[in-house]
Coordinates of C-alpha atoms in Angstrom, one line a residue:
X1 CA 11.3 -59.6 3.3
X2 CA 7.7 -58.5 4.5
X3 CA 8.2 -56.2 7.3
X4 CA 5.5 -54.9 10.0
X5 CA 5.6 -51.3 8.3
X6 CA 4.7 -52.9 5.3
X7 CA 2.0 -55.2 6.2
X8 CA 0.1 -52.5 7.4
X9 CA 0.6 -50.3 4.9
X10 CA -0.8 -53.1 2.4
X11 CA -3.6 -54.9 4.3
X12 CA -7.0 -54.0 5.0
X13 CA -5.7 -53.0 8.4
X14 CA -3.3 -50.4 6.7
X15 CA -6.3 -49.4 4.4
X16 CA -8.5 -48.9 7.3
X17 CA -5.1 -46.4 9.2
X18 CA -4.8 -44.4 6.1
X19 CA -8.5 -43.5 5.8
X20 CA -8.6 -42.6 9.3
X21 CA -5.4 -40.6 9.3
X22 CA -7.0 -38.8 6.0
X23 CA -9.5 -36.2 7.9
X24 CA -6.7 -35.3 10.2
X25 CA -4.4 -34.8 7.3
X26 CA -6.9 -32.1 6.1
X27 CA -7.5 -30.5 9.7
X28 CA -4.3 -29.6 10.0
X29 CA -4.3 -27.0 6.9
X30 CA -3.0 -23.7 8.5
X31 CA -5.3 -21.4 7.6
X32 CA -4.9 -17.6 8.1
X33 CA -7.6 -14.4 7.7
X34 CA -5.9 -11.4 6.1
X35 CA -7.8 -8.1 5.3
X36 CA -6.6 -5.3 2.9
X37 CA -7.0 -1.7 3.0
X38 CA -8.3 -1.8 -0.5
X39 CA -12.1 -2.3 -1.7
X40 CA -13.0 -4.8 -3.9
X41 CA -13.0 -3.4 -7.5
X42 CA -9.2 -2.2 -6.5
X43 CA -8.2 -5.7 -4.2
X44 CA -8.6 -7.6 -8.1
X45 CA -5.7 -5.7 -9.2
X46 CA -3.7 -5.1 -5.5
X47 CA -4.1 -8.0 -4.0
X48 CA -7.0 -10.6 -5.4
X49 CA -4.2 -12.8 -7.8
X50 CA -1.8 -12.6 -5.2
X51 CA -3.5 -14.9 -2.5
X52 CA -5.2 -16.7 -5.2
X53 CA -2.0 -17.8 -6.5
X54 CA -0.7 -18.5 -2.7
X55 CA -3.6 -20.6 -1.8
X56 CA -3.6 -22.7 -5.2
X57 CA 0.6 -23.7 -5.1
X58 CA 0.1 -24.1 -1.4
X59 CA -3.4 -26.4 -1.4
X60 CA -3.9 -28.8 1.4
X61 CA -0.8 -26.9 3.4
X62 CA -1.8 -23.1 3.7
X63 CA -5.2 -21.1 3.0
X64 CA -5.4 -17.4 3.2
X65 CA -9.2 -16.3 3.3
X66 CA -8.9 -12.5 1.7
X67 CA -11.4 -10.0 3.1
X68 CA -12.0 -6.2 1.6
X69 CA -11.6 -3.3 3.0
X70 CA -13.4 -2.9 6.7
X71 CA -15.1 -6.5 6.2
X72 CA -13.6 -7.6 9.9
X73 CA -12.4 -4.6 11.4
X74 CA -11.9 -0.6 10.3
X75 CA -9.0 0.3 8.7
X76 CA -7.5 2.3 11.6
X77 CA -7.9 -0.5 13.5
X78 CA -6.0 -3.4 11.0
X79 CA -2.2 -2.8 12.9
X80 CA -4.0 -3.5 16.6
X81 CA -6.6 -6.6 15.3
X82 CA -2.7 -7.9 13.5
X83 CA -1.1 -7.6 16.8
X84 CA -3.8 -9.2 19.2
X85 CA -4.0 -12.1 16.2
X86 CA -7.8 -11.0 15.0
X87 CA -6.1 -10.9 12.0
X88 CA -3.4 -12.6 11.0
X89 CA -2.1 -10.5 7.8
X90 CA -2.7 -7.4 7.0
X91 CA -2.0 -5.3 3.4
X92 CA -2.0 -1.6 3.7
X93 CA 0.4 1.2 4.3
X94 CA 1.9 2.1 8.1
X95 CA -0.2 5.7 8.0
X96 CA -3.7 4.1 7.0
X97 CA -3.6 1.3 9.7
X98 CA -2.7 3.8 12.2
X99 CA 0.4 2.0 13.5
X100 CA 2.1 2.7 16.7
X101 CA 5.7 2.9 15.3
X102 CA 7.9 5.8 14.3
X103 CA 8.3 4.9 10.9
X104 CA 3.9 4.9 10.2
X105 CA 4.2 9.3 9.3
X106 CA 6.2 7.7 6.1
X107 CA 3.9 5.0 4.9
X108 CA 1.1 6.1 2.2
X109 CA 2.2 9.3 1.0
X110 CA 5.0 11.1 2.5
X111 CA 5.0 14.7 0.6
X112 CA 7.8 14.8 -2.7
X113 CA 9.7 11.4 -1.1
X114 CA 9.2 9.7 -4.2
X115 CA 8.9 10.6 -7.7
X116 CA 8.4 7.8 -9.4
X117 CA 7.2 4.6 -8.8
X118 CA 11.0 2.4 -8.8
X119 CA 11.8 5.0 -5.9
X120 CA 10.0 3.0 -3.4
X121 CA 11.7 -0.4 -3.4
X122 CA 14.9 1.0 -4.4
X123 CA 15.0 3.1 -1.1
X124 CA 13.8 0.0 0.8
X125 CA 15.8 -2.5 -0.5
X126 CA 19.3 -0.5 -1.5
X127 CA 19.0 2.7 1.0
X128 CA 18.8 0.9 4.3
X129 CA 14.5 1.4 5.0
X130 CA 13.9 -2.4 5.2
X131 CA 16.1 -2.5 7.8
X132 CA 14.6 0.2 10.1
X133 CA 11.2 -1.0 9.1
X134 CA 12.2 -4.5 10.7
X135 CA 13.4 -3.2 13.4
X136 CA 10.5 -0.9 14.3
X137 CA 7.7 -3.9 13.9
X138 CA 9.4 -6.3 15.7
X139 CA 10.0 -4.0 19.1
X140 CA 5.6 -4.5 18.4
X141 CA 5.3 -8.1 17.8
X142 CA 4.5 -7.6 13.8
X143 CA 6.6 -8.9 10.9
X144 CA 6.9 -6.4 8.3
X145 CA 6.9 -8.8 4.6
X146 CA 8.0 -6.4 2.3
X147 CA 6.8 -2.5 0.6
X148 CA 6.1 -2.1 -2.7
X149 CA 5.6 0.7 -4.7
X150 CA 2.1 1.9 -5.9
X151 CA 0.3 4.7 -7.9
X152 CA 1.3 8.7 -7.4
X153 CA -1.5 10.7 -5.1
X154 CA -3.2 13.2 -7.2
X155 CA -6.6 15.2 -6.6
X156 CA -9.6 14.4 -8.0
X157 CA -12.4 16.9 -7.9
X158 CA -15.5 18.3 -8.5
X159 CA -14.5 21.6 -8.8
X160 CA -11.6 22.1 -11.5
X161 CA -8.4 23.3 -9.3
X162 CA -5.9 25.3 -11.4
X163 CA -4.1 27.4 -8.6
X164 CA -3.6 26.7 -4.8
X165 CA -6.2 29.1 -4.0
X166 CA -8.7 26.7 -5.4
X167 CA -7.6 24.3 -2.6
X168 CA -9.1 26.5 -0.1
X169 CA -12.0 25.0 2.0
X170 CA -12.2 21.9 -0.2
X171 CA -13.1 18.9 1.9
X172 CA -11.0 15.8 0.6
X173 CA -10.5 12.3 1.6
X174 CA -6.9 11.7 1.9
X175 CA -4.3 10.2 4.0
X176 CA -2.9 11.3 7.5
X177 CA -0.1 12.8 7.1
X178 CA -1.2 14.3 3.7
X179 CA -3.8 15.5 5.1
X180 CA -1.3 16.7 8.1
X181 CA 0.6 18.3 5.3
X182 CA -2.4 19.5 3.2
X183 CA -3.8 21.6 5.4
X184 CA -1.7 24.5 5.3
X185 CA -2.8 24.9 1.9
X186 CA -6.3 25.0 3.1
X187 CA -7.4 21.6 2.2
X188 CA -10.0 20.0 4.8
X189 CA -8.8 16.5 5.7
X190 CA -11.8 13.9 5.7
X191 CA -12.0 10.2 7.4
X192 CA -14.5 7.9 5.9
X193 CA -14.6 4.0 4.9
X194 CA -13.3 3.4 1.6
X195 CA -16.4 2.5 0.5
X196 CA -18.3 5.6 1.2
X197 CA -16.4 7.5 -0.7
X198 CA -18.0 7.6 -3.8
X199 CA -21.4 8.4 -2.2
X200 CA -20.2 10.9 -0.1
X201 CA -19.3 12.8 -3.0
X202 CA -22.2 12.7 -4.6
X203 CA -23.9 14.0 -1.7
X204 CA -21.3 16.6 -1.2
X205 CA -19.9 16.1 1.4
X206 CA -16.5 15.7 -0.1
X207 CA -15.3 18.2 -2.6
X208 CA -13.0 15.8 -4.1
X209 CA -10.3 12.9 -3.0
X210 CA -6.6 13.2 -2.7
X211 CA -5.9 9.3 -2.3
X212 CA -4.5 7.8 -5.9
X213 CA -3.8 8.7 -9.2
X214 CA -6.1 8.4 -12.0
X215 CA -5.6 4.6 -12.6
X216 CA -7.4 4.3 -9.4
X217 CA -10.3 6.6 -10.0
X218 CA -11.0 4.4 -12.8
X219 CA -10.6 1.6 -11.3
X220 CA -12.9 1.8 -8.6
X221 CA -15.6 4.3 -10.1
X222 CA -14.4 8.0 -9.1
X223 CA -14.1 9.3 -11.7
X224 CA -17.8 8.7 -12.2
X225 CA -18.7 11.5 -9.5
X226 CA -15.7 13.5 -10.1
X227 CA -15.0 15.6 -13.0
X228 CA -11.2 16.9 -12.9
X229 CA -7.9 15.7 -12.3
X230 CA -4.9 17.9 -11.1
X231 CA -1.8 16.7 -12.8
X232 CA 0.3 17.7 -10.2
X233 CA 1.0 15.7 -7.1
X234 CA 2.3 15.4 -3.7
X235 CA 4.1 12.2 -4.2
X236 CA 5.1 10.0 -7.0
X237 CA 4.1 6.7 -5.4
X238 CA 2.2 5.0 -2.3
X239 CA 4.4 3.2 -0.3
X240 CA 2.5 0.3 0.9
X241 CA 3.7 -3.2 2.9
X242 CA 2.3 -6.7 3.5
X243 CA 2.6 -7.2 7.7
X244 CA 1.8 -10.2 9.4
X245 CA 1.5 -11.2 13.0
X246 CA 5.0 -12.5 14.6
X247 CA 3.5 -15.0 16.2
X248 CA 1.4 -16.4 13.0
X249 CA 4.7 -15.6 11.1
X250 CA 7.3 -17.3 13.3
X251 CA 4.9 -20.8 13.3
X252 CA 5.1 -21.1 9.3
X253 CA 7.8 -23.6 7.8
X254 CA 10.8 -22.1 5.6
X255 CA 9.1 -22.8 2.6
X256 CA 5.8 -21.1 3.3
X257 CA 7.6 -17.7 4.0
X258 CA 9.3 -18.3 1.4
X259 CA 6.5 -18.8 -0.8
X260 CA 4.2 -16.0 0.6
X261 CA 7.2 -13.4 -0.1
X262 CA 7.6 -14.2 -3.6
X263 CA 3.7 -14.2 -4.2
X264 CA 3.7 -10.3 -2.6
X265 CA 6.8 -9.7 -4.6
X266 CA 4.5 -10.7 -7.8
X267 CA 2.4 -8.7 -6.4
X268 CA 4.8 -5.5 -6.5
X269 CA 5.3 -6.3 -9.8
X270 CA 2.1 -6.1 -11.3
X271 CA 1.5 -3.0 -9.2
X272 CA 4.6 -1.4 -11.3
X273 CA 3.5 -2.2 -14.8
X274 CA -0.2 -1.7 -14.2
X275 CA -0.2 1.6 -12.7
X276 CA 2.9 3.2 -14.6
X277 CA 0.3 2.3 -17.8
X278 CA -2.5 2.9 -16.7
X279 CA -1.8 6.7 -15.4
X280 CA -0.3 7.6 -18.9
X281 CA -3.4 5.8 -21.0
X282 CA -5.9 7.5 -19.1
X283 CA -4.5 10.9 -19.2
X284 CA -4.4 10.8 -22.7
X285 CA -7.2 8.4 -23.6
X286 CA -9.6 8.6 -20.6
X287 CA -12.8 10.4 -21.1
X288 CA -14.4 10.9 -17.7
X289 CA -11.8 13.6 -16.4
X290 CA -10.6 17.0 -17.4
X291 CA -7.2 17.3 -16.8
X292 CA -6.0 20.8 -14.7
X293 CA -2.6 21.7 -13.5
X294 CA -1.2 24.2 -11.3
X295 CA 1.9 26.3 -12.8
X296 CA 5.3 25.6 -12.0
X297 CA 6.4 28.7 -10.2
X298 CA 3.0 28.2 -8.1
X299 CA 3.4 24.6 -7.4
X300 CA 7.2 25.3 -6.0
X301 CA 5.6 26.8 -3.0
X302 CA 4.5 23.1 -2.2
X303 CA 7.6 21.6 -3.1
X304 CA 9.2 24.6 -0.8
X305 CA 6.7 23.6 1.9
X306 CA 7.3 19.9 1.8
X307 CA 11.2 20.7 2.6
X308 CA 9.9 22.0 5.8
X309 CA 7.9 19.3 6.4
X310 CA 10.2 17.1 6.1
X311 CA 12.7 19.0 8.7
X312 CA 9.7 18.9 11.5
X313 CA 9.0 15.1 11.1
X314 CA 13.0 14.7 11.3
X315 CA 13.1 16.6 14.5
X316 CA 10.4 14.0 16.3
X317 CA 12.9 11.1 16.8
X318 CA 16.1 9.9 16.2
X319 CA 14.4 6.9 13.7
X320 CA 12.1 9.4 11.8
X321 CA 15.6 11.8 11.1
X322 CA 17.0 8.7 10.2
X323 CA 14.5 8.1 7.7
X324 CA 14.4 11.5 6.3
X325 CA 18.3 11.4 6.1
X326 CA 18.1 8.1 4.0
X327 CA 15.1 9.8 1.6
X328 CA 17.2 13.3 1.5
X329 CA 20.1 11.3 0.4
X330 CA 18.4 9.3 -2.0
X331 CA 17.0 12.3 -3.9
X332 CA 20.3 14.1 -4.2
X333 CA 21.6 10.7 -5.7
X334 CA 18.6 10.7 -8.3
X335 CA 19.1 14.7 -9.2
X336 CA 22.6 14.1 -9.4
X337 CA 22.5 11.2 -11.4
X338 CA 20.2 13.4 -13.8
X339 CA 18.5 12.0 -16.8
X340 CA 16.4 9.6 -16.7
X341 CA 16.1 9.0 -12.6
X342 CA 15.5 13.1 -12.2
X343 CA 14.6 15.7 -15.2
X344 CA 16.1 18.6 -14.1

């Protein structure tokens, strides 16, 4: 039997519906602006085939337009343009974006957390630190995604540095707190836009920049206008996170979420391959930088200094000694469990 439904859908009529129901059809595309903390050269690796990959499975549904580093908004200003709905996504760590919670002094680089790059998501996802970081965006109306793990933070100068008295007076670009925890080694902290970096230290401004390893000063054309890179570091990996606004967040279907999550998982993923490679390969085959390290019984003293660190962050709030508990734990696991998590 012919029904009514039918008819229409089969006549010129039902032709005529369809065509007009077609633009609305494509007006109803969500569509979401997300900025990184990274510049260009580095968003093709960090970022770039991520939401490429989003946007292409997801088509007519969901498009994510990427933009770089400061293209809408500074950096220090991503977590408050997220929250107000500027933005509606955000990649970058909790100390860069200057976020309001009491978990941000542990985002980026958080001095000797981490020693290698699997520490990151193994202390989020097994030692409780998704958990606290859900709780402490939500109380701000921002849905932390996930954190991944990314390269160690090293120092790239102009100036070779072979003891901590070459740190003295040596302006760097570098992150809050590791700047915060930097300076009692006599390292000048420096703020500028990622993309002045490079110039500035060519003009001298900056001595050198404490804000990656070397797969990074590659990457994004440091190691051009540096000439040395110090072997030892303050952290084995960046711990970094894809936010989005609640709001934004709470209005997507199952599915999306579902499908943005495993695109930033992929994301993690090639962050872990790519950087654990490239930081070997271009210590040993990279010809731009001379590589300088800092002795053992010297370096201790930072170690040594990062323990106390760690006990005045603790004392701030019950959630930051709750972190710092979870990371202290978490290395005493990894030393204990010796070979290959910790060489001892």
């Amino acid at each position: 039997m012919t029904t009514r439904r039918k008819f229409l859908t089969t006549t010129t009529v039902g032709a005529a519906a369809a065509t007009l129901a077609a633009p609305a059809i494509a007006q109803s595309t969500i569509r979401w602006r997300m900025q990184t903390y990274a510049g260009a050269a580095l968003a093709e690796h960090v970022i770039t085939p991520a939401i490429d990959m989003f946007n292409k499975i997801a088509g007519d549904r969901m498009q994510i337009e990427l933009f770089y580093a400061d293209q809408l908004v500074p950096t220090g200003e991503l977590f408050r343009a997220m929250q107000q709905g500027t933005i509606d996504a955000v990649q970058s760590d909790d100390d860069s974006m200057a976020s309001p919670t009491e978990v941000t002094v542990f985002g980026g680089y958080f001095p000797f957390a981490s020693r290698y790059s699997l520490d990151v998501p193994v202390l989020f996802n097994q030692y409780g630190l998704n958990e606290i970081w859900d709780e402490a965006y939500s109380a701000v109306g921002v849905k932390h995604i996930s954190a991944g793990a990314w390269d160690p933070c090293h120092f790239a100068t102009v100036e070779p540095i072979r003891s901590l008295a070459d740190l003295q007076g040596k302006r760097v670009f570098t992150f809050p707190t590791a700047g915060r925890f930097l300076t009692q080694f006599g390292v000048v902290p420096v703020t500028l836009p990622w993309e002045d970096i490079e110039v500035a230290v060519q003009t001298g401004e900056l001595d050198g920049i404490a804000w990656s390893g070397i797969t990074e000063d590659y990457t994004v054309g440091w190691s051009n206008v540096t000439n040395y890179f110090l072997t030892n570091n303050i952290s084995g990996a960046w711990a970094g996170s894809f936010f989005a606004n609640m709001d934004r967040w709470n209005e997507l279907p199952d599915d999306l979420q579902t499908l943005f999550r495993v695109c930033t998982d992929q994301s993690h993923y090639y962050r872990q391959w790519w950087y654990w490679g490239g930081e070997a390969h271009l210590r040993v085959h990279g010809e731009d930088l001379e590589l300088t390290t800092i002795p053992d019984e010297e370096w201790a003293q930072v170690e040594a200094a990062a323990q106390v660190f760690w006990e005045e962050i603790a004392a701030e709030s019950p959630t930051k000694a709750r972190v710092v508990e979870i990371i202290r734990q978490y290395n005493a696991d990894m030393e204990a469990a010796g070979r290959p998590y910790r060489y001892t």
